[in-house]
Coordinates of N, CA and C in Angstrom, one line a residue:
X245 N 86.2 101.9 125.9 CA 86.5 102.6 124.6 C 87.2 101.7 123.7
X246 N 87.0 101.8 122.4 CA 87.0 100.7 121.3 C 88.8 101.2 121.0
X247 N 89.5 99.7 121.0 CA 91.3 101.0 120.6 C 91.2 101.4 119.7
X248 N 92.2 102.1 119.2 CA 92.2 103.0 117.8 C 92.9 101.8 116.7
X249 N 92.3 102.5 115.9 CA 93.5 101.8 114.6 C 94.6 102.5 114.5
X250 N 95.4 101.5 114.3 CA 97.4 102.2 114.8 C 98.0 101.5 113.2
X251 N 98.6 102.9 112.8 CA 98.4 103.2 111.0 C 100.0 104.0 111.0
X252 N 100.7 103.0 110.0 CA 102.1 103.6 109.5 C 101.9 103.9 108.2
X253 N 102.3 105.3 107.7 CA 102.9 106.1 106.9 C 103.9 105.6 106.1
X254 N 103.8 105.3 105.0 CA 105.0 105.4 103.9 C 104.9 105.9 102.8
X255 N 105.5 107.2 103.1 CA 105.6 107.9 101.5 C 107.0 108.7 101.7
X256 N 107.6 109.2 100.3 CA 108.7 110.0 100.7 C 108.4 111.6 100.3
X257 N 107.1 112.0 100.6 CA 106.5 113.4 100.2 C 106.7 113.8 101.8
X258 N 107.3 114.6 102.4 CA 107.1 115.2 103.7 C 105.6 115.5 104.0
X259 N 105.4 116.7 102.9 CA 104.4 117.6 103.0 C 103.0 116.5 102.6
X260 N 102.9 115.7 102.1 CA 102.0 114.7 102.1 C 101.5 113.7 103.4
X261 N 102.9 113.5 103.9 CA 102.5 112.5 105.2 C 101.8 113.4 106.3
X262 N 102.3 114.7 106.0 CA 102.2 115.8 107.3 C 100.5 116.0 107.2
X263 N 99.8 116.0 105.7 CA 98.5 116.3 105.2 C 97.8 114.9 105.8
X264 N 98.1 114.0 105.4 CA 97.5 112.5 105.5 C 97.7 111.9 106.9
X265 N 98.7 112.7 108.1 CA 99.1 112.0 109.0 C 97.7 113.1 110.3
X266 N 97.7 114.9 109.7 CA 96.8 115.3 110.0 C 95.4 115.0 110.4
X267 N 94.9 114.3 109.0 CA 93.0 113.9 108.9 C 93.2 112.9 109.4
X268 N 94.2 111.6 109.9 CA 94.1 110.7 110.4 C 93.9 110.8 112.0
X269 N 94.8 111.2 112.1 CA 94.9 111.9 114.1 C 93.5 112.7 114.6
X270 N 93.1 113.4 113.4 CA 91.9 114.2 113.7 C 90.6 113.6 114.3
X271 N 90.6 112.5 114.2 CA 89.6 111.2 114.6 C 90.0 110.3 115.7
X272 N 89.1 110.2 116.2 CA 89.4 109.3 117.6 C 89.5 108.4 117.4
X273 N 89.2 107.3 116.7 CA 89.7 106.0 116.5 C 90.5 105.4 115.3
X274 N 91.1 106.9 115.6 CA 92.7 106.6 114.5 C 93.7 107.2 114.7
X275 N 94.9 106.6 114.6 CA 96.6 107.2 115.3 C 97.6 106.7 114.2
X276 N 98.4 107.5 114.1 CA 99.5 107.2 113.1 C 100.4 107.1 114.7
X277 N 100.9 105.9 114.0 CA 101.9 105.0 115.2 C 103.2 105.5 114.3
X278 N 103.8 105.5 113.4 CA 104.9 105.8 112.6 C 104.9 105.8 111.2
X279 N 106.0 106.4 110.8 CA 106.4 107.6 109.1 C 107.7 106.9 108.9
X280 N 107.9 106.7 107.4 CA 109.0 106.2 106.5 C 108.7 107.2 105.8
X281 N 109.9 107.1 104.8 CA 110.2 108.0 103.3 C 110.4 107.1 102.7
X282 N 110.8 105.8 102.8 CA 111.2 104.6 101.8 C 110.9 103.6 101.9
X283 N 110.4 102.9 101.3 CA 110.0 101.6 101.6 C 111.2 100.2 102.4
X284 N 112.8 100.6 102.5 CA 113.3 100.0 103.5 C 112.6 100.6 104.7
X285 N 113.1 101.8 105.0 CA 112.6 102.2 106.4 C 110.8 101.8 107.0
X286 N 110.7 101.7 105.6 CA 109.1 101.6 106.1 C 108.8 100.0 106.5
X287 N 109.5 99.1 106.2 CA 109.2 97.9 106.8 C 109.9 97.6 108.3
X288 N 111.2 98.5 108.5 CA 111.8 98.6 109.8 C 110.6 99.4 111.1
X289 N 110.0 100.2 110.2 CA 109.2 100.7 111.4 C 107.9 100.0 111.7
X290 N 107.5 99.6 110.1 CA 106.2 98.7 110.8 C 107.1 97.2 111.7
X291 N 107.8 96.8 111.7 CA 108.0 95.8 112.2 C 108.3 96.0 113.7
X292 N 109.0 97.5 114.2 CA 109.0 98.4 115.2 C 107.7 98.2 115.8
X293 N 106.6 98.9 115.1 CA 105.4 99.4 115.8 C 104.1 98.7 116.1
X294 N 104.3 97.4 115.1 CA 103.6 96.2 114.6 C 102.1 97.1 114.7
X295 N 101.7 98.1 113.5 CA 100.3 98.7 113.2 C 99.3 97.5 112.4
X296 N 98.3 98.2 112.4 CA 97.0 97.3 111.8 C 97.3 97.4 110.9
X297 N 97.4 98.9 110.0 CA 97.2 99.1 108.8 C 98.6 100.1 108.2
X298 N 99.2 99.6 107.1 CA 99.5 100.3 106.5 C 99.5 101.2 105.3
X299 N 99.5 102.5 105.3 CA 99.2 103.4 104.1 C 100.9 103.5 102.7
X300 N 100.8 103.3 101.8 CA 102.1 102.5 101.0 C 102.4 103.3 99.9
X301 N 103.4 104.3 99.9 CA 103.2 104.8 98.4 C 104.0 103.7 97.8
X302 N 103.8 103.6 96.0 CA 104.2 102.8 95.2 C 105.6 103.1 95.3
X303 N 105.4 104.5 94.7 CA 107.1 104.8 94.2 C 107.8 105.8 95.7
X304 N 109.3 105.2 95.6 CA 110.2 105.7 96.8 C 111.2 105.0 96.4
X305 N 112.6 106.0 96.8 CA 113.4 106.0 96.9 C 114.2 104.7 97.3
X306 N 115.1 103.8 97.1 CA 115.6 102.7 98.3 C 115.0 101.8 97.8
X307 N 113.5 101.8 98.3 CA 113.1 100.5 98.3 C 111.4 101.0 97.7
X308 N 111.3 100.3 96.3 CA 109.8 101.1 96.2 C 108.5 100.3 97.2
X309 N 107.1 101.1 97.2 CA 106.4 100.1 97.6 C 106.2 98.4 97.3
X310 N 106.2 98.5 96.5 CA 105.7 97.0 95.5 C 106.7 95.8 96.4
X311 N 108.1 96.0 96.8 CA 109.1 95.4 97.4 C 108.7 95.6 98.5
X312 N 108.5 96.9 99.3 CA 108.1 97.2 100.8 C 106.7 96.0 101.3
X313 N 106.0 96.4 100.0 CA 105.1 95.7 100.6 C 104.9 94.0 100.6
X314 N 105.8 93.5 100.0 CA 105.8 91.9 99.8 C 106.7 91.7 100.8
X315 N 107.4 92.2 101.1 CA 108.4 91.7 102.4 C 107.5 91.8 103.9
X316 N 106.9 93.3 104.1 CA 106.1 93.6 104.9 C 105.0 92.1 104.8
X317 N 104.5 91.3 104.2 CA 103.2 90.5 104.2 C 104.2 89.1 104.0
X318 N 104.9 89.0 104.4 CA 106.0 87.8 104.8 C 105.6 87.4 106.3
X319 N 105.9 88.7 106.9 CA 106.0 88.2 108.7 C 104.7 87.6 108.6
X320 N 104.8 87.3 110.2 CA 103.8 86.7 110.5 C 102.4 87.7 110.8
X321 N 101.3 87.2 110.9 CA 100.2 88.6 111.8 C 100.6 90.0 111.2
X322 N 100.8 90.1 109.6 CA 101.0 91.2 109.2 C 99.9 91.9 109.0
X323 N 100.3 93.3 109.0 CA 99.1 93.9 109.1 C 98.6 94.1 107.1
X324 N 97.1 94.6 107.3 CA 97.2 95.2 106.0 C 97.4 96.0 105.3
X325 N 97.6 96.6 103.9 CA 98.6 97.2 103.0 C 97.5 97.8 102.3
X326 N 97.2 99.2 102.2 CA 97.0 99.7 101.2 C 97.6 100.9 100.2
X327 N 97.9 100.7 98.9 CA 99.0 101.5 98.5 C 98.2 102.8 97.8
X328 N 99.3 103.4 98.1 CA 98.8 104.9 97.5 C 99.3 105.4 96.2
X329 N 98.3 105.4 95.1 CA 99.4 105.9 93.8 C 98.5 106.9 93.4
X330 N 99.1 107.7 92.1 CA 98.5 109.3 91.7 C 97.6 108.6 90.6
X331 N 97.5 107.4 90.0 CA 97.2 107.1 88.8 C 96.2 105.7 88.7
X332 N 94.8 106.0 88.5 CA 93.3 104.7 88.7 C 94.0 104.1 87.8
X333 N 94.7 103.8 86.5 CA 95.3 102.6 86.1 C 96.8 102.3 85.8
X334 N 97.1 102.0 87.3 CA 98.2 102.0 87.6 C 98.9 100.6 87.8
X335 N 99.8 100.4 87.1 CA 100.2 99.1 86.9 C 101.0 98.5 87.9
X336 N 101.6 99.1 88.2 CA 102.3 99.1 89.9 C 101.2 98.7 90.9
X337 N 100.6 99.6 91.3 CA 99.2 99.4 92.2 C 98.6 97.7 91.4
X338 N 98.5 97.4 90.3 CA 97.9 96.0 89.9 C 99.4 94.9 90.6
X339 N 100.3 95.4 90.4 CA 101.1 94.5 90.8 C 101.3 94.3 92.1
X340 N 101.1 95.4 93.0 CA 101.0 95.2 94.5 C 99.5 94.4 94.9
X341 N 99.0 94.8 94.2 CA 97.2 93.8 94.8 C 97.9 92.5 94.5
X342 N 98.2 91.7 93.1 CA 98.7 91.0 92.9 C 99.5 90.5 93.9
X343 N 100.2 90.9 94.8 CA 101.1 90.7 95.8 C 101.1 90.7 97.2
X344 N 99.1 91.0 97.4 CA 99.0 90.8 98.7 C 98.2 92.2 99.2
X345 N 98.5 93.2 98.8 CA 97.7 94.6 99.1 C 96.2 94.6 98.9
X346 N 95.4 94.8 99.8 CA 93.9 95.0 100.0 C 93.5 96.0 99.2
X347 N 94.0 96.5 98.3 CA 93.4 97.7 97.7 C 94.3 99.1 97.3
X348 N 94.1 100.0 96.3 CA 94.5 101.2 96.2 C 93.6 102.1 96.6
X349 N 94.7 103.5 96.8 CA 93.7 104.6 97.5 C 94.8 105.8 96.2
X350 N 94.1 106.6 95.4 CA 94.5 107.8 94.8 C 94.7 108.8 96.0
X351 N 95.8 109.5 95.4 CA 96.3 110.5 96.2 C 95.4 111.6 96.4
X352 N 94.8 111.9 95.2 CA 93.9 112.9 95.3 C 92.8 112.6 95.7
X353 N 92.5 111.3 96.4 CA 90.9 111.6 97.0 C 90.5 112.4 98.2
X354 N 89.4 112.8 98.5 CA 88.9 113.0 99.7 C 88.9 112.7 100.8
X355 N 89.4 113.2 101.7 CA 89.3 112.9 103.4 C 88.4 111.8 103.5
X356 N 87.4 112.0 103.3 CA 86.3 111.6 104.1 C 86.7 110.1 103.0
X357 N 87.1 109.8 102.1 CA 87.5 108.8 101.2 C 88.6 107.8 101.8
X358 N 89.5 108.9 102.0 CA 90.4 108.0 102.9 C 90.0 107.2 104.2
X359 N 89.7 108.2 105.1 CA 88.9 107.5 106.2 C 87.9 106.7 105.9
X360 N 87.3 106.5 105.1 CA 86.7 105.2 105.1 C 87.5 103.9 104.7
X361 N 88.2 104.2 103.7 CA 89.0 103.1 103.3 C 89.6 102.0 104.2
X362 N 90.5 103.4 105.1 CA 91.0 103.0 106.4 C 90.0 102.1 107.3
X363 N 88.9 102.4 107.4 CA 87.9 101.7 108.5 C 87.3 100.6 107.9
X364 N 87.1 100.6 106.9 CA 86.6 99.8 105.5 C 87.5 98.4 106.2
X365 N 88.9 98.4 105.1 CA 89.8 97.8 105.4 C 90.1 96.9 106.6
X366 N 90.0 98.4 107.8 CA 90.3 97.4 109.4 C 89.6 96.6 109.8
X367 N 88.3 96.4 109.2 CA 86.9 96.0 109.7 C 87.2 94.9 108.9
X368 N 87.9 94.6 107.9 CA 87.9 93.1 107.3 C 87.1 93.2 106.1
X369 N 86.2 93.6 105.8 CA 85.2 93.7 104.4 C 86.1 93.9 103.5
X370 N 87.2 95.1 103.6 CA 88.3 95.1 102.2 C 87.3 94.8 101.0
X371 N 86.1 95.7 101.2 CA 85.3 96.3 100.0 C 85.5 97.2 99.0
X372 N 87.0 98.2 99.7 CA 88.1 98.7 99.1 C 88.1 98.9 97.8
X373 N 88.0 99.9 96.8 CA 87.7 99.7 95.6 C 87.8 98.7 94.9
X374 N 87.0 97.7 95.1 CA 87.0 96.4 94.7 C 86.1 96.4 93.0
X375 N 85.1 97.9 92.8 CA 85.1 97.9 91.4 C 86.4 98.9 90.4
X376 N 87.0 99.5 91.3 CA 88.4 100.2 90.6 C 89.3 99.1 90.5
X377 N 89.6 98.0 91.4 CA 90.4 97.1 91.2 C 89.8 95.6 89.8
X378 N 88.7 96.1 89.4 CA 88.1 95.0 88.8 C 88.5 95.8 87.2
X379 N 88.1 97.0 87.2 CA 88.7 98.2 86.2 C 90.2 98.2 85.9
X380 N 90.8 97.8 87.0 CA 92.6 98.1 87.0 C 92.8 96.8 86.0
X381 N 92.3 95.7 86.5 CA 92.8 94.3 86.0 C 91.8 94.1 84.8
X382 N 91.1 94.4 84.3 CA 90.8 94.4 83.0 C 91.5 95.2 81.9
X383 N 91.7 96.7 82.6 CA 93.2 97.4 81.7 C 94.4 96.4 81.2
X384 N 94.8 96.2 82.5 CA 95.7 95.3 81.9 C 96.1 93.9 81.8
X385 N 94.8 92.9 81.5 CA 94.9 91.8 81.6 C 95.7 91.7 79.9
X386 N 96.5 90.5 79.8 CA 97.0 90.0 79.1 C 96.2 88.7 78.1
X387 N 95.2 89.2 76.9 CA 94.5 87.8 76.9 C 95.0 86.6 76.8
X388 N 95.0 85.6 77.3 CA 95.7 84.2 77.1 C 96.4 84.2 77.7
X389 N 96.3 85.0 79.0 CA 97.4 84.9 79.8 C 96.9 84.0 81.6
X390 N 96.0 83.7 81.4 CA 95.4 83.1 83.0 C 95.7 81.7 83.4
X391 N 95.5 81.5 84.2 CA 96.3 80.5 85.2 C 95.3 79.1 85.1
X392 N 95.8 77.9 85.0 CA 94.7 76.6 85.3 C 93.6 77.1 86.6
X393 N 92.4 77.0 86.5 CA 92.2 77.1 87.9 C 91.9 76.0 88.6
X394 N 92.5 76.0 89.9 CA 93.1 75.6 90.8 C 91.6 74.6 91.5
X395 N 92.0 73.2 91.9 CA 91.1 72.2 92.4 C 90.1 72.8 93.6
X396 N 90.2 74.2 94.5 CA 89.7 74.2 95.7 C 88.2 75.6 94.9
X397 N 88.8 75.5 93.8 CA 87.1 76.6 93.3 C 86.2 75.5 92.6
X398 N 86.7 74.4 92.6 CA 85.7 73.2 92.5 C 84.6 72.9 93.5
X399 N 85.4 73.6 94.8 CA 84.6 72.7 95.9 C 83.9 74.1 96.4
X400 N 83.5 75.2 95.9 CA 82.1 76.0 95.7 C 81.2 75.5 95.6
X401 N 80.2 75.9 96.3 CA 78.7 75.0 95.8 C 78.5 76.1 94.9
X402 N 77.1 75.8 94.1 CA 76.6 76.7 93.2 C 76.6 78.1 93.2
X403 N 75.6 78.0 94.7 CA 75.4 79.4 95.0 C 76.6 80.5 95.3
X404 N 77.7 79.4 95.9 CA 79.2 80.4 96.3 C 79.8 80.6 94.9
X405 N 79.2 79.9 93.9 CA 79.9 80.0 92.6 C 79.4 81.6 91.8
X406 N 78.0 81.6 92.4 CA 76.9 83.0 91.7 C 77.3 84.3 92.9
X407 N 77.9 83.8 93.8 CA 78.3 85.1 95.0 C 79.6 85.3 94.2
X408 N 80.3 84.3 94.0 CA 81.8 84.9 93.5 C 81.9 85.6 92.4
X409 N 81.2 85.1 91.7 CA 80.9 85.8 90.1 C 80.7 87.6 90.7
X410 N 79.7 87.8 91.1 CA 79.1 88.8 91.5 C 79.9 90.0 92.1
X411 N 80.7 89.0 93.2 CA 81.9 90.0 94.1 C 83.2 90.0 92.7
X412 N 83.3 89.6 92.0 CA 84.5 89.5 91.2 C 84.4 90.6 90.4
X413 N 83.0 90.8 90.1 CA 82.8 92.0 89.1 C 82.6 93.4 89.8
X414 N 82.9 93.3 90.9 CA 83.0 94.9 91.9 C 81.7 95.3 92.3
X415 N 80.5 94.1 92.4 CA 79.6 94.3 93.3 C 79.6 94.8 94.7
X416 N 78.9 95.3 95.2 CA 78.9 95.4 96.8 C 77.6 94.3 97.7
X417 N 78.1 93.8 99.1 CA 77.4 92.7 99.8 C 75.4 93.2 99.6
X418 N 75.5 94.4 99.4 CA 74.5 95.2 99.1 C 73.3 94.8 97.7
X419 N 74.6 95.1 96.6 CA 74.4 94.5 95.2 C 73.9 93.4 95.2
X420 N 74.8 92.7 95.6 CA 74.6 91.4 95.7 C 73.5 90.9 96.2
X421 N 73.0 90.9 97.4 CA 71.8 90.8 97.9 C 70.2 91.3 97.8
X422 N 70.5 92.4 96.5 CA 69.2 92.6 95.6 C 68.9 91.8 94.8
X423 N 70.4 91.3 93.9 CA 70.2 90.8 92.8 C 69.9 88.9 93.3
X424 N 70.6 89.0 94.2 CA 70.0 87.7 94.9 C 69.0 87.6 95.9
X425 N 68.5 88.6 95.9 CA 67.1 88.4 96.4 C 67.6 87.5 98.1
X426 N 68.6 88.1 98.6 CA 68.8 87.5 100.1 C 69.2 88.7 100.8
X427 N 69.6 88.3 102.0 CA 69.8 89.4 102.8 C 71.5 89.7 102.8
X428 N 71.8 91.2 103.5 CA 73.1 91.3 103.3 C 74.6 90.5 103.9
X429 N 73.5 90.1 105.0 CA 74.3 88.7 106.2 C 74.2 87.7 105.6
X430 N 73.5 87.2 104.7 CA 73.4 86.0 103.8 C 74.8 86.1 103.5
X431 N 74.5 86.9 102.4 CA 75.3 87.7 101.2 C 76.9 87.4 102.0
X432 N 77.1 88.0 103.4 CA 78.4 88.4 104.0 C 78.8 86.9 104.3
X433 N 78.2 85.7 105.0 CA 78.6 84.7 105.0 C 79.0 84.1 104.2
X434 N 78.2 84.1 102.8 CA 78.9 83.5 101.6 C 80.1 84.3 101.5
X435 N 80.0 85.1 101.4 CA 81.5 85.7 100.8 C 82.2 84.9 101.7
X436 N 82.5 84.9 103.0 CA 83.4 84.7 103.8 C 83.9 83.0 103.8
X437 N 82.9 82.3 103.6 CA 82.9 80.7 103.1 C 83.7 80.7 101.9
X438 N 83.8 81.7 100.8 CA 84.2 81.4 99.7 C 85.6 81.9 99.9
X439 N 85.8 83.0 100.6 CA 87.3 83.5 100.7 C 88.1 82.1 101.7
X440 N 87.6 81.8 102.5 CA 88.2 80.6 103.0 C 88.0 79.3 102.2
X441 N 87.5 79.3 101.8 CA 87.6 78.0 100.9 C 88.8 78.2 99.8
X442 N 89.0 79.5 99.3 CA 89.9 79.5 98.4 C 91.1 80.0 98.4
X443 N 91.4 80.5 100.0 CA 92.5 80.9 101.0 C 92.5 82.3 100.7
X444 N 91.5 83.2 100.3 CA 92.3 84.6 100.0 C 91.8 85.2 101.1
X445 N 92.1 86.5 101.5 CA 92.6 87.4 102.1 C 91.4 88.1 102.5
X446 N 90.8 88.8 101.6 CA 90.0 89.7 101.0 C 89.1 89.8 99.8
X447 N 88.5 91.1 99.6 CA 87.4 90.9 98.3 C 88.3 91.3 97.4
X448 N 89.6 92.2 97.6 CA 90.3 92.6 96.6 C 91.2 91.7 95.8
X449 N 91.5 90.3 96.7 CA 92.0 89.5 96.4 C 91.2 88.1 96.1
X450 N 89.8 88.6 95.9 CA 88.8 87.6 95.1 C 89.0 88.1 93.5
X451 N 88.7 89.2 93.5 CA 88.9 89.8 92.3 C 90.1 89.6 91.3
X452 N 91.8 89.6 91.9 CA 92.7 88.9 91.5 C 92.7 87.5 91.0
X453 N 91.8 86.9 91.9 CA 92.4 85.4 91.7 C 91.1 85.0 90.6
X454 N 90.1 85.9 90.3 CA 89.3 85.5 89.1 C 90.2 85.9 88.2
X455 N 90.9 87.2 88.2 CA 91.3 87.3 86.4 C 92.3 86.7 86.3
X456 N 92.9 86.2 87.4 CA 94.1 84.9 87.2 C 94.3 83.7 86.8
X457 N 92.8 83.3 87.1 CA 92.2 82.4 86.4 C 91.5 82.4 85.3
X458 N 91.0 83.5 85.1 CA 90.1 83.4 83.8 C 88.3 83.4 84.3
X459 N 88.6 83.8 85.2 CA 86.9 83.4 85.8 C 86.2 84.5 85.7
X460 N 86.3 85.6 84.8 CA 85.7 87.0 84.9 C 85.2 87.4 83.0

């Protein structure tokens, strides 16, 4: 039997964690290992429980997300961060991606929305609204605000240069693989060559480091 994904809670809504801690349990290859209300407590317990995944509200008491979660992605073998806010252009949520978070999840979505995220995420793809995150950072990009880009997106070949473009604009390995006329395993390799070539994390964190640079 495949283990479960072992998933800590941080929000300071009781009646929320109790709802979200529910549909999680309800599945067999998912366990809420431990619950914070604050984002201090919530990095004491993930450090406690050392989970795969973390679920992150922005705002709390003590210690908001945005701090919970940059300290939490300090240690070592940290797990991944996805934060939970009420609002798709949420500038907090832009500043946590910015900071290392695989993605946002609205409060109001669907069960069956969350659980995917959640499996999405653990599986490594962090396909994660990767076109809501491409929507968040065009709200609020700053024009004239982007970064030299950096000597290691030089050393792209062409075609990792036409996959990046592609993933940056909230394509899926899917999309990508029509419009490039290759297959989706093509498609998944390049991505993965390109995320290591340029040290990021994730697709969520492709999409950062184009409008950081100006590459979008």
């Amino acid at each position: 039997m495949t283990a479960r994904v072992r998933i800590v809670l941080v929000d300071d809504q009781v009646l929320f964690r109790a709802g979200i801690k529910m549909v999680l349990n309800s599945q067999p290859d998912l366990e809420v290992v431990g619950e914070a209300s604050d984002g201090r407590e919530g990095v004491e317990v993930v450090r406690q429980t050392r989970p795969d995944l973390v679920l992150m509200d922005v705002r709390m008491p003590v210690m908001d997300g945005l701090a919970a979660t940059a300290e939490i992605l300090c240690d070592p073998d940290a797990p991944r961060v996805v934060v939970l806010t009420t609002f798709d252009l949420d500038e907090a949520a832009a500043r946590a991606i910015q900071g290392g978070a695989s993605g946002f999840l609205l409060k109001d979505s669907e069960p069956e929305s969350l659980l995917s995220a959640v499996r999405t995420v653990h599986a490594g793809s962090a396909v994660i609204a990767a076109s809501a995150t491409r929507e968040l950072f065009a709200h609020i990009a700053d024009g004239g605000s982007t970064e030299p880009v950096p000597p290691s997106y030089g050393g792209l070949t062409d075609r990792e240069r036409e996959i990046f473009a592609h993933a940056a604009s909230g394509l899926s390995n899917a999309e990508i693989a029509e419009r490039e006329f290759l297959s989706e395993a093509t498609v998944k390799t390049h991505i993965s060559r390109v995320l290591t070539k340029l040290g990021l994390r994730d697709r969520v964190q492709l999409v950062v480091f184009a409008y950081r640079h100006g590459l979008v």
